[in-house]
XYZ file of C-alpha atoms in Angstrom:
562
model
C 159.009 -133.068 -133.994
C 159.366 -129.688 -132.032
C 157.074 -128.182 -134.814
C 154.575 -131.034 -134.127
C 154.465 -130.011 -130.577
C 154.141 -126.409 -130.758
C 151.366 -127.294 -133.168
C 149.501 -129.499 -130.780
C 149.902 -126.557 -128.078
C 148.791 -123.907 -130.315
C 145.216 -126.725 -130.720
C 144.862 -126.839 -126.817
C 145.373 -123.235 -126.298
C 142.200 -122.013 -128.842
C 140.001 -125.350 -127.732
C 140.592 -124.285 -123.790
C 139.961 -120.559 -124.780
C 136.914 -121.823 -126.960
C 135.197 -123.385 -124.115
C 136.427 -120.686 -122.088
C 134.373 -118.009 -124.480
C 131.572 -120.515 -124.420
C 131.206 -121.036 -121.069
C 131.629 -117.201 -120.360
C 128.596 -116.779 -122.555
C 126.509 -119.706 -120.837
C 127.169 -118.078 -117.724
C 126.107 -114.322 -118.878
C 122.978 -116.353 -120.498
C 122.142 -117.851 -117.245
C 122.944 -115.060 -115.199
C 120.484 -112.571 -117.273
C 117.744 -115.267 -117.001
C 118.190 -115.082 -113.145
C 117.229 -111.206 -112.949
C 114.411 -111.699 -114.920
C 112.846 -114.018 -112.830
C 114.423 -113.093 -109.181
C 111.319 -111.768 -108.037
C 108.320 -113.200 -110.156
C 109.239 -116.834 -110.446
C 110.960 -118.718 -107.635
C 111.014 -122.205 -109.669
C 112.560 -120.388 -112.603
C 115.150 -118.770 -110.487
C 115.925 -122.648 -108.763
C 116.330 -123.673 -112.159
C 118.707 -121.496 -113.879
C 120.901 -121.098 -110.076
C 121.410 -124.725 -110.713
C 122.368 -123.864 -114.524
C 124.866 -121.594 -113.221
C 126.105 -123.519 -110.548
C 128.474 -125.724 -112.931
C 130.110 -122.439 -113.571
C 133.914 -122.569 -113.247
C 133.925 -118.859 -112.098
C 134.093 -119.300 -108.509
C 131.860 -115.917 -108.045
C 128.784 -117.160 -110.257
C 129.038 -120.137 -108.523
C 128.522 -118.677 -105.043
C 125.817 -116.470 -106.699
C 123.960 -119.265 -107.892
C 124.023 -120.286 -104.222
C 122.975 -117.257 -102.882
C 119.832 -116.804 -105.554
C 119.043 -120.320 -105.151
C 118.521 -119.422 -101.232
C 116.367 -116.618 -102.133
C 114.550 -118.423 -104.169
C 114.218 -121.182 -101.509
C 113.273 -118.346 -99.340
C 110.295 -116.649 -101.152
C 108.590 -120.026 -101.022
C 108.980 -120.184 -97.471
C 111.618 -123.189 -97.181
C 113.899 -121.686 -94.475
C 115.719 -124.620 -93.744
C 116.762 -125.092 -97.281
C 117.434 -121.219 -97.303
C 119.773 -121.319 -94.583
C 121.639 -124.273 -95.451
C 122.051 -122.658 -99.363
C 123.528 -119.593 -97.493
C 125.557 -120.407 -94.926
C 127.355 -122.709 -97.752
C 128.237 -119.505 -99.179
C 129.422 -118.197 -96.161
C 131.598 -121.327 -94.767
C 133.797 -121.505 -98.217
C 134.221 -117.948 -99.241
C 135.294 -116.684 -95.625
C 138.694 -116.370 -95.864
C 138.438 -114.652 -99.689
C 138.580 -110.939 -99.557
C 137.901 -110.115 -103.349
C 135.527 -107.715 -104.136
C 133.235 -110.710 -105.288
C 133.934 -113.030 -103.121
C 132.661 -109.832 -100.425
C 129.903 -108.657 -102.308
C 128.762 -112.361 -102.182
C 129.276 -112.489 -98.247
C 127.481 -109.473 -97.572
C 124.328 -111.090 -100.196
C 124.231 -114.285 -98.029
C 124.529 -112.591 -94.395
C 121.664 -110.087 -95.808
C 119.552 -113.110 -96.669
C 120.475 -115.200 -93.437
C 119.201 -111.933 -91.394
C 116.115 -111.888 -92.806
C 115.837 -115.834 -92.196
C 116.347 -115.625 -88.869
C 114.274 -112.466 -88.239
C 111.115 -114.701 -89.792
C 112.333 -117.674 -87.557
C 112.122 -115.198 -84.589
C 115.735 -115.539 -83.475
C 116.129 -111.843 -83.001
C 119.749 -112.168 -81.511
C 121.103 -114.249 -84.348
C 119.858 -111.773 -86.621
C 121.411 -108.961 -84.300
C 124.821 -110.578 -84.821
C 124.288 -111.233 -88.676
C 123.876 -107.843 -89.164
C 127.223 -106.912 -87.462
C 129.103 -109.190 -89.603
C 127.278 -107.527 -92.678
C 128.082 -103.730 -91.582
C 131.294 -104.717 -90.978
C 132.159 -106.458 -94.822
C 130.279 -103.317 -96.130
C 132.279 -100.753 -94.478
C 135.645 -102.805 -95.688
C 135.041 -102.343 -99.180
C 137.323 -99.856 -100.663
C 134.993 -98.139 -103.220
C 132.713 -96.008 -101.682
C 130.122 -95.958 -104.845
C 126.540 -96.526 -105.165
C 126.728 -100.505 -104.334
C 128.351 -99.278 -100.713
C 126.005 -96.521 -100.088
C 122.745 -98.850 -100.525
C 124.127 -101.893 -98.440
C 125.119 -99.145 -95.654
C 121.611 -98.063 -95.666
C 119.943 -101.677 -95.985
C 122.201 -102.524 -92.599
C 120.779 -99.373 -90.921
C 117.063 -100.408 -92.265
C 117.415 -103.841 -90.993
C 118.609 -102.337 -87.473
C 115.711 -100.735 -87.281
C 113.560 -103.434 -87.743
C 115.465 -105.533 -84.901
C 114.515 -102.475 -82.755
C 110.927 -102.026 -84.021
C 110.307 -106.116 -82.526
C 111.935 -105.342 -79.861
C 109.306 -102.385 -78.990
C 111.716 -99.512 -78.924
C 109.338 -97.649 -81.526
C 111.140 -94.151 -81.431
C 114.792 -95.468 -82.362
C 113.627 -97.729 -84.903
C 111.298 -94.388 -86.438
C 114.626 -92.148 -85.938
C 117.125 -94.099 -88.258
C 114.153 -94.924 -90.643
C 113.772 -91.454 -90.958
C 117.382 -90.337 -91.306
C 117.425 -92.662 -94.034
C 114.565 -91.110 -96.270
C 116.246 -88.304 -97.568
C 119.435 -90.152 -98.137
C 117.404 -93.054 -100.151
C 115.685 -89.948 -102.142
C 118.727 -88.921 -103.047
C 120.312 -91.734 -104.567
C 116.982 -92.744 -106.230
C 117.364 -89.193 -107.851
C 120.929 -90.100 -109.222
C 119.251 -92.934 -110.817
C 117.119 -94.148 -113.745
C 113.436 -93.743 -113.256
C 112.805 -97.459 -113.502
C 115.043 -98.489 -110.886
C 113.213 -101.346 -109.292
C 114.674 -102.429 -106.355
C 115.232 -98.361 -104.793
C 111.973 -97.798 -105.655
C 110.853 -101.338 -103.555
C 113.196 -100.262 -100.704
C 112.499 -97.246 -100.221
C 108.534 -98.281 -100.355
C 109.562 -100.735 -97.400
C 111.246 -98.293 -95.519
C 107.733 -95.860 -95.464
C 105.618 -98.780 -94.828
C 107.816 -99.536 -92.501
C 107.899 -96.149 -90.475
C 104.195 -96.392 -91.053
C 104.105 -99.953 -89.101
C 106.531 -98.320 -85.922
C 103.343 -95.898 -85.917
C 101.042 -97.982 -85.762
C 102.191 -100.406 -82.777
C 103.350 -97.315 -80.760
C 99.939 -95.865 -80.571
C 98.465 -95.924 -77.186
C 94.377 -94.534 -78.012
C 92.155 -94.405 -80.982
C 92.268 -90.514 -81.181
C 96.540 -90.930 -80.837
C 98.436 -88.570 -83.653
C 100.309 -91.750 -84.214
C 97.443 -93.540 -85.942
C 97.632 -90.576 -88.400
C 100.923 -90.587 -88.896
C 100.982 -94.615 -89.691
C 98.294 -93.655 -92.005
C 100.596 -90.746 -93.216
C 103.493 -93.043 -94.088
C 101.565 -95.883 -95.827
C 99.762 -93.393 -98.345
C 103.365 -92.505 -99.037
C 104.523 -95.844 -99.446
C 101.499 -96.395 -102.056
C 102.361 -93.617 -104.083
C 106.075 -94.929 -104.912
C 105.155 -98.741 -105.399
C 102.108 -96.830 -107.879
C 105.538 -95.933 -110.116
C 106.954 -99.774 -110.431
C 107.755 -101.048 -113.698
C 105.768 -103.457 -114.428
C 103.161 -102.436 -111.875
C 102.683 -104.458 -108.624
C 98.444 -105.580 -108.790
C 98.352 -106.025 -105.760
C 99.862 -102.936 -104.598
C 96.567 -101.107 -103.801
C 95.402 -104.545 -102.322
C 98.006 -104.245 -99.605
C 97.694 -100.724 -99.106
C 94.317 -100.896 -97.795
C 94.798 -103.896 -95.755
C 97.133 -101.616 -93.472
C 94.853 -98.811 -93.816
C 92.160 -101.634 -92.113
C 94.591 -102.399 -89.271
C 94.476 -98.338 -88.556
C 90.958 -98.220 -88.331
C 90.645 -101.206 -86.083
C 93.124 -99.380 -83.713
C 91.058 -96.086 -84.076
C 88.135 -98.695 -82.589
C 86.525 -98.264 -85.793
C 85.404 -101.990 -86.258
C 82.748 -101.489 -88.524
C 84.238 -99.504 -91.141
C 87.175 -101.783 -91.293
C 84.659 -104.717 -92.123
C 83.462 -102.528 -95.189
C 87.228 -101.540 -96.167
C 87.956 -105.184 -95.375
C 84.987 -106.802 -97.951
C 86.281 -104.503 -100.906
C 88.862 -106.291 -101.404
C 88.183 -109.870 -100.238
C 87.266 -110.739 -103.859
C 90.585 -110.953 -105.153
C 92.184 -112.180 -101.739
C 93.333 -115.830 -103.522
C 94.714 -113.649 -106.680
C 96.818 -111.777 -104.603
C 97.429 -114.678 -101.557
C 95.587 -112.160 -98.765
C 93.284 -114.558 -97.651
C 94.987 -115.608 -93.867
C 95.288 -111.676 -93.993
C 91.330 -110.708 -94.034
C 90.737 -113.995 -92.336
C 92.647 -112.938 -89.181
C 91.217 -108.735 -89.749
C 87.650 -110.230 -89.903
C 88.125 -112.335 -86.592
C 89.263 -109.631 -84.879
C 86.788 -107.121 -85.914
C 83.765 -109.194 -85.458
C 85.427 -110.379 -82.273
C 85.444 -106.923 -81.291
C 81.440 -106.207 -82.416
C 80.193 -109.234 -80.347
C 79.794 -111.516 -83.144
C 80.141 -114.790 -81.899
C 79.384 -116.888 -84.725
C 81.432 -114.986 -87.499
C 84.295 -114.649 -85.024
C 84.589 -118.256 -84.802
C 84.169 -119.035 -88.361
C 87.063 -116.748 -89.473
C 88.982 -117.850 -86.721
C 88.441 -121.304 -87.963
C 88.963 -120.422 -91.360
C 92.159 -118.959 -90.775
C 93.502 -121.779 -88.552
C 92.555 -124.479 -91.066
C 94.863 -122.637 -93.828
C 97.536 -122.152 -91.343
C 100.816 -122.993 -92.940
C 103.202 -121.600 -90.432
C 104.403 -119.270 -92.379
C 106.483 -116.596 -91.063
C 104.825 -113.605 -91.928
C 101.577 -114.867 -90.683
C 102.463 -117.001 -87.364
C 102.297 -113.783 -85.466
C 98.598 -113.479 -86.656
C 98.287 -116.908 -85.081
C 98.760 -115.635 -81.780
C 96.184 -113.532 -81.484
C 93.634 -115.792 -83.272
C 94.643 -118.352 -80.898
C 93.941 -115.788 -78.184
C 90.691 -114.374 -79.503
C 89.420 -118.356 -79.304
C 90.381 -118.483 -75.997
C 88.535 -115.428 -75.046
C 85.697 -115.998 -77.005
C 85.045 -119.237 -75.760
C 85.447 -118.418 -72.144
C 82.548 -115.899 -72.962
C 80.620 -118.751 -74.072
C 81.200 -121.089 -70.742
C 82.754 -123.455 -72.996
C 85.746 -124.025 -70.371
C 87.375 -127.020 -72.256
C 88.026 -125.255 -75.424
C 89.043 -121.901 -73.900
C 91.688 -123.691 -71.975
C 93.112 -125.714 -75.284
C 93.584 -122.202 -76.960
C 94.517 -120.616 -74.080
C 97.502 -123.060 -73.883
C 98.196 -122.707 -77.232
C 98.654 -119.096 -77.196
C 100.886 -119.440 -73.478
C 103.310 -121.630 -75.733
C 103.258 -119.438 -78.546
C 104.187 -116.335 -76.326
C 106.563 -117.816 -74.835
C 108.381 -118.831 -77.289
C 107.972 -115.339 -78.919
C 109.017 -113.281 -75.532
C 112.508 -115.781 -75.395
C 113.835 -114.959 -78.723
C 113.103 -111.320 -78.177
C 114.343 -111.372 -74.029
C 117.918 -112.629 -75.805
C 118.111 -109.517 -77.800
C 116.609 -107.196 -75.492
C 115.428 -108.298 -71.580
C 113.003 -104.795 -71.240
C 111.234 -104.807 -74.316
C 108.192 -107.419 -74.757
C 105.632 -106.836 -77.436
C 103.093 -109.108 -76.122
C 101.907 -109.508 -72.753
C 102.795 -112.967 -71.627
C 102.415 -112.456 -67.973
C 98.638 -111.633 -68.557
C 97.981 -114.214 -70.829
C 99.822 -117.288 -68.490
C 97.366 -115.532 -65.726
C 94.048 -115.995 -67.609
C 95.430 -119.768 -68.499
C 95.661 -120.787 -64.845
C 92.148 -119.538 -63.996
C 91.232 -121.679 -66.776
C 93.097 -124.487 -65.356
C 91.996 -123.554 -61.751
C 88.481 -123.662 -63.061
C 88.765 -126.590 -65.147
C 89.612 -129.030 -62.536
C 87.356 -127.244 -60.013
C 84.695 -128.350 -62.498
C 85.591 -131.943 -62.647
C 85.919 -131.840 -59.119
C 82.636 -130.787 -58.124
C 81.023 -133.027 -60.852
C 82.151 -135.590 -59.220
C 81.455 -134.431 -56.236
C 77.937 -134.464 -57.239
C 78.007 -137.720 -58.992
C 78.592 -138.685 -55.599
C 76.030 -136.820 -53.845
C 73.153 -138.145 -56.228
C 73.412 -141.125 -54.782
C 73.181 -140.646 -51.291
C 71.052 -137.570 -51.038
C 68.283 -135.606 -53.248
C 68.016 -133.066 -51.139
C 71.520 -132.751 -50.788
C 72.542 -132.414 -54.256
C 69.786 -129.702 -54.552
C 72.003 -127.748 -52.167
C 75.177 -128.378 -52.797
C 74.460 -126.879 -56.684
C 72.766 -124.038 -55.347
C 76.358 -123.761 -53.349
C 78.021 -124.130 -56.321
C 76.354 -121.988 -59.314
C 76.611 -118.830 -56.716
C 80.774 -120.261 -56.619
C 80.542 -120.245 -60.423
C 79.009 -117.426 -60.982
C 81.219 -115.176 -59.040
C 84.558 -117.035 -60.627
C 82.919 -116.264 -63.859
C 82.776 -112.564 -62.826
C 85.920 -112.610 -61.620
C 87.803 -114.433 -64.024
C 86.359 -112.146 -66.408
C 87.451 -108.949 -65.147
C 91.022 -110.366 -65.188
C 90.309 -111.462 -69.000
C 89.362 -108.004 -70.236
C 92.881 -106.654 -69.120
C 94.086 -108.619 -72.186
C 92.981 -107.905 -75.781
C 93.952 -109.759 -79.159
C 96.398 -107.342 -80.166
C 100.546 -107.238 -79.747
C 100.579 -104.489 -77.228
C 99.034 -104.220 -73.338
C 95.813 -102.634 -73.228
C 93.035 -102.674 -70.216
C 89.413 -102.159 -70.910
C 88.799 -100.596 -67.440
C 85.400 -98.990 -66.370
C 85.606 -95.393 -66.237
C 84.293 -94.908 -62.440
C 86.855 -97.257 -61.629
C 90.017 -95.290 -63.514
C 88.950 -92.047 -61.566
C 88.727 -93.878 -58.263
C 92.315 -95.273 -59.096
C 94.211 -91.971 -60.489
C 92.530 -90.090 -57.523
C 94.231 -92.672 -55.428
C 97.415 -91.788 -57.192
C 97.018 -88.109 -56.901
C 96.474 -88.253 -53.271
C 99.884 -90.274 -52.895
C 101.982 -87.192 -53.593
C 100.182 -85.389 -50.447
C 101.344 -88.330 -47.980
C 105.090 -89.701 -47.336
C 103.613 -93.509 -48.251
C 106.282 -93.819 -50.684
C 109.241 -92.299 -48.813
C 108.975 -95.863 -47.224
C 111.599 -98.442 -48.339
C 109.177 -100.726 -48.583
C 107.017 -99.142 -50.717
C 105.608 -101.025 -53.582
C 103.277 -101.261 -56.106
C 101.775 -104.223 -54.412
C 101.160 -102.070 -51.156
C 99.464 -99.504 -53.308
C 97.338 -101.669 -54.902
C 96.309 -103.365 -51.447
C 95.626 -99.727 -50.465
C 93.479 -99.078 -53.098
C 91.860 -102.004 -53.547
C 92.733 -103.230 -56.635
C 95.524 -104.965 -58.526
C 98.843 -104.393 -59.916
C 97.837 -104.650 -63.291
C 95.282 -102.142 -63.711
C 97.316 -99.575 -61.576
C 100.275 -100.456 -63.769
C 98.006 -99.360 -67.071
C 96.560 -96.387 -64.990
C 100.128 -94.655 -64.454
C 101.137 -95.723 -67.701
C 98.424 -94.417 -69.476
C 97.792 -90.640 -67.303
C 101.399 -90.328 -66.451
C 103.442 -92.012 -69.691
C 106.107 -94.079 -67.522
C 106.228 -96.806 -65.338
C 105.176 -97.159 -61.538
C 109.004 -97.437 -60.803
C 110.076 -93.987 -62.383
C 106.489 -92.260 -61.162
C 107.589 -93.230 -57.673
C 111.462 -92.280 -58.468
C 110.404 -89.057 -59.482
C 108.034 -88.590 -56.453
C 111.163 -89.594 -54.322
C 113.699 -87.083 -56.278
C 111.123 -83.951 -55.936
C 110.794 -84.270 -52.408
C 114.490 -83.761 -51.441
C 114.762 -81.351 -54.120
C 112.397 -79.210 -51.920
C 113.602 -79.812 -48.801
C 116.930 -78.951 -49.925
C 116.024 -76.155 -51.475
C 113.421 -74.846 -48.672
C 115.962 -75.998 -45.395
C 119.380 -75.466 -45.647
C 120.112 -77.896 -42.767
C 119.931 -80.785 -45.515
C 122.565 -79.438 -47.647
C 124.530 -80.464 -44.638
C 123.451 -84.339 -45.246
C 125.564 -86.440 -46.568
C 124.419 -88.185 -49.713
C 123.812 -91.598 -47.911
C 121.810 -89.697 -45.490
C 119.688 -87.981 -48.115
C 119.339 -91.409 -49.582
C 117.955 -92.944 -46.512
C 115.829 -89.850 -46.112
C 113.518 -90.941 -49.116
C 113.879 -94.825 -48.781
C 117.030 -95.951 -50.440
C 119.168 -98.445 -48.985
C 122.231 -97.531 -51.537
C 123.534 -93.745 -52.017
C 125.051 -95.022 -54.731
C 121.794 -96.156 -56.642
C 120.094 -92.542 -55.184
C 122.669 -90.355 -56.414
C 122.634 -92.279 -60.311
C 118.499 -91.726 -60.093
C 119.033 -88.202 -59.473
C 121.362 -87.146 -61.869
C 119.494 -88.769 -64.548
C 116.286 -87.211 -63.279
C 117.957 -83.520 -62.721
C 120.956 -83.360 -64.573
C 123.539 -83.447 -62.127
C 124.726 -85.136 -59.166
C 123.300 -84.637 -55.608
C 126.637 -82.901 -54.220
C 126.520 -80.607 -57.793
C 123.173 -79.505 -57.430
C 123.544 -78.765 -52.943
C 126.637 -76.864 -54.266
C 124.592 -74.477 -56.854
C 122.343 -73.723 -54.348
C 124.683 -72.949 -51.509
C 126.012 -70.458 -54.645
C 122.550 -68.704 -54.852
């Protein structure tokens, strides 16, 4: 009997370590087909994630979640995405095995980039906290840790590139280069996914260049086009090679030359490679480039037909949404240049909404930096609006008129075309202050700049902005324009805003008086503060230590040293 049961042990024991073997070798089977197709077929991947997901290894089976979610996520199905991941995230939180980690830090990478592409810039902010903070727990500092610490920095960098603040963003990208270079040195030649990262990274750079550039002559134009080259030349070395590689390439080299102003050579970059756009899924792409370019040239037909074009294949997705917004826009504008009021105002509201849904996500992460001009854009939409119902006003209004007077009517449209006319004019002027792009820029007539910085100039010879009350409305009512256009002006001449021109102004002018007449060393610093309109000593003495160095009472003490 005791034989017997020993015997029927010993059975169990090779069956369970049978299955055991064979489901060790489904899994391997599964898990090789999965890196074969992880980045050339998503259905493939869905397929064999759900294969693996009957795994009894508790890691494969939270990997077959996460590269079902990427999947999921390279066809654009967010929602999916997201739920895929954060089921990951919810049942392996309180595991701190290295698999059960590197799994965490997979899933919090992916659910960064989905809420990047979903605009939620703070959720992504706080995703990627969560992820530098797994990575820097793991106890092996080998290549696995070395590459997730630099994918956390990259994707910081990115958070600060939306967010406007080009320079950071370029500095970490930049301290990362050399340290990517290195690693990819260490490594096999056909390394994929370095080679892909570090490709992103340039391009990347190249991109921070590119929105950061202020002119069409700027060094910064060069230097996107500097960076992109770059970034060609490694994704030239994938194995297999990328078609579309060079495809891509020159469709950023297009959005240089339409920043350099150079419309017309971007149209013949643009048609070289419109051929294969449905090969290589760049149609929306050149669709949205050849808007803006023939936008740009006056072209009022071919502007609306590739602004049409693009909006009928408008899928939402997130990489292209953003290139809604200025389509959107460029309809707005264009059709206000054609009179067609109606139809500028239903774009015009489109593109309000848009913005401001945009400018939300990014004032949660960061209140000062905007990338597109929403305060502009809501102005041109109530002129719209103001002119809109002035026009069904007055048509009724004439309606009216018709029948009780001929003569009447005759004047009352005279009246009204001269009203028209000059709201046209007006409304105009206020439209060119706003372009299609992502950053502010003011198409302002040259007589009119000079007339405006000379009016800045001549502030500094006046104590105008000693006055507490000093503003850049009262300077603008002084020279006879608006706050807008002197807000570009000192931007553009001077490279800061009104509020630090005038700070500055403020901060030099008790610096000489201290300097020149001793009897103002004898001030005291809420005295000083008064003396060149602040209200708080506190606030004056903060603004001039950042502007000199040092603190008001350091600097009146260095020079009662001299």
């Amino acid at each position: 009997m005791i034989k017997k049961k020993v015997f029927l042990k010993l059975v169990v024991f090779l069956f369970t370590g049978l299955i055991s073997a064979q489901n060790s070798e489904k899994d391997s089977f599964y898990l090789k087909k999965i890196v074969e197709f992880t980045d050339t077929n998503s259905d493939s991947l869905i397929y064999y994630s759900k294969k693996l997901k009957k795994s009894k290894n508790l890691c494969n089976f939270y990997s077959a979640f996460n590269m079902e979610a990427k999947a999921l996520y390279q066809k654009s199905k967010l929602k999916l995405a997201k739920e895929k991941t954060l089921y990951v995230l919810e049942n392996s939180n309180n595991r701190n095995e290295l698999c059960f980690k590197k799994n965490k830090i997979t899933a919090l990478n992916r659910l960064f980039w989905i809420y990047k592409n979903q605009n939620k810039f703070q959720d992504a902010f706080e995703v990627l906290v969560k992820r530098e903070k797994i990575v820097k727990s793991l106890a092996k500092k080998d290549y696995y840790y070395t590459t997730n610490l630099l994918s956390t920095e990259y994707n910081l960098a990115i958070i600060k590139s939306i967010l406007g603040l080009y320079e950071e963003a370029r500095q970490i990208l930049k301290e990362i280069v050399p340290k990517h270079i290195s690693i990819y040195s260490d490594l096999n030649e056909r390394d994929y996914y370095l080679k892909l990262n570090l490709s992103s990274i340039l391009n990347t750079i190249g991109e921070s260049y590119l929105k950061s550039s202020k002119h069409e002559t700027s060094s910064d134009l060069d230097s996107a086009s500097v960076y992109f080259k770059r970034a060609f030349e490694v994704v030239k070395k994938f194995n297999p090679p990328h078609k579309d590689s060079e495809t891509l390439y020159q469709l950023r080299e297009v959005e240089v030359l339409i920043s350099k102003k150079r419309f017309k050579d971007a149209l013949n970059l643009i048609q070289k490679y419109t051929a294969n756009s449905a090969l290589f899924k760049t149609t929306q792409t050149i669709n949205s480039l050849k808007a803006i370019c023939f936008y740009q040239l006056k072209n009022n037909d071919s502007t609306l037909y590739y602004s049409k074009q693009f909006l009928k294949n408008y899928t939402k997705k997130p990489k292209i949404k953003k290139r809604a917004i200025s389509i959107h826009d460029i309809l707005a504008n264009q059709y206000y240049n054609n009179k067609e009021i109606d139809s500028a105002y239903k774009y015009s509201e489109i593109t309000i909404a848009e913005l401001k849904i945009l400018n939300k996500n990014k004032n949660e992460a960061n209140n000062s930096c905007y990338l597109y001009d929403y305060q502009n854009a809501q102005e041109l939409n109530k002129l719209i609006l103001k002119k809109q119902k002035s026009k069904t006003k007055n048509l009724s209004i004439i309606t009216f008129l018709v029948i009780l007077l001929v003569i009447l009517i005759v004047y009352l449209l005279f009246k009204r075309n001269i009203k028209i006319s000059q709201t046209l004019i007006d409304v105009k002027t206020e439209l060119q202050s706003k372009l299609y792009v992502q950053k502010k820029e003011y198409n302002i007539n040259q007589k009119l700049e000079n007339t405006l910085l000379k009016g800045i100039n001549e502030l500094k010879k006046t104590t105008d902005f000693l006055d507490p009350d000093f503003s850049i409305n009262v300077l603008a009512k002084n020279l006879n324009t608006n706050t807008s256009y002197l807000s570009y002006i000192i931007n553009k001449e001077f490279d800061q805003s009104f509020k630090r021109y005038i700070t500055e102004l403020r901060i030099e002018y008790i610096i000489k008086k201290l300097t020149t007449n001793r009897k103002y060393r004898n001030y005291t610093i809420k005295s000083l503060a008064a003396e060149i309109g602040y209200t708080n000593a506190s606030a004056f003495a903060r603004a001039f230590k950042k502007y000199k160095g040092n603190t008001p009472s350091e600097f009146i003490k260095g020079l009662n040293l001299d």
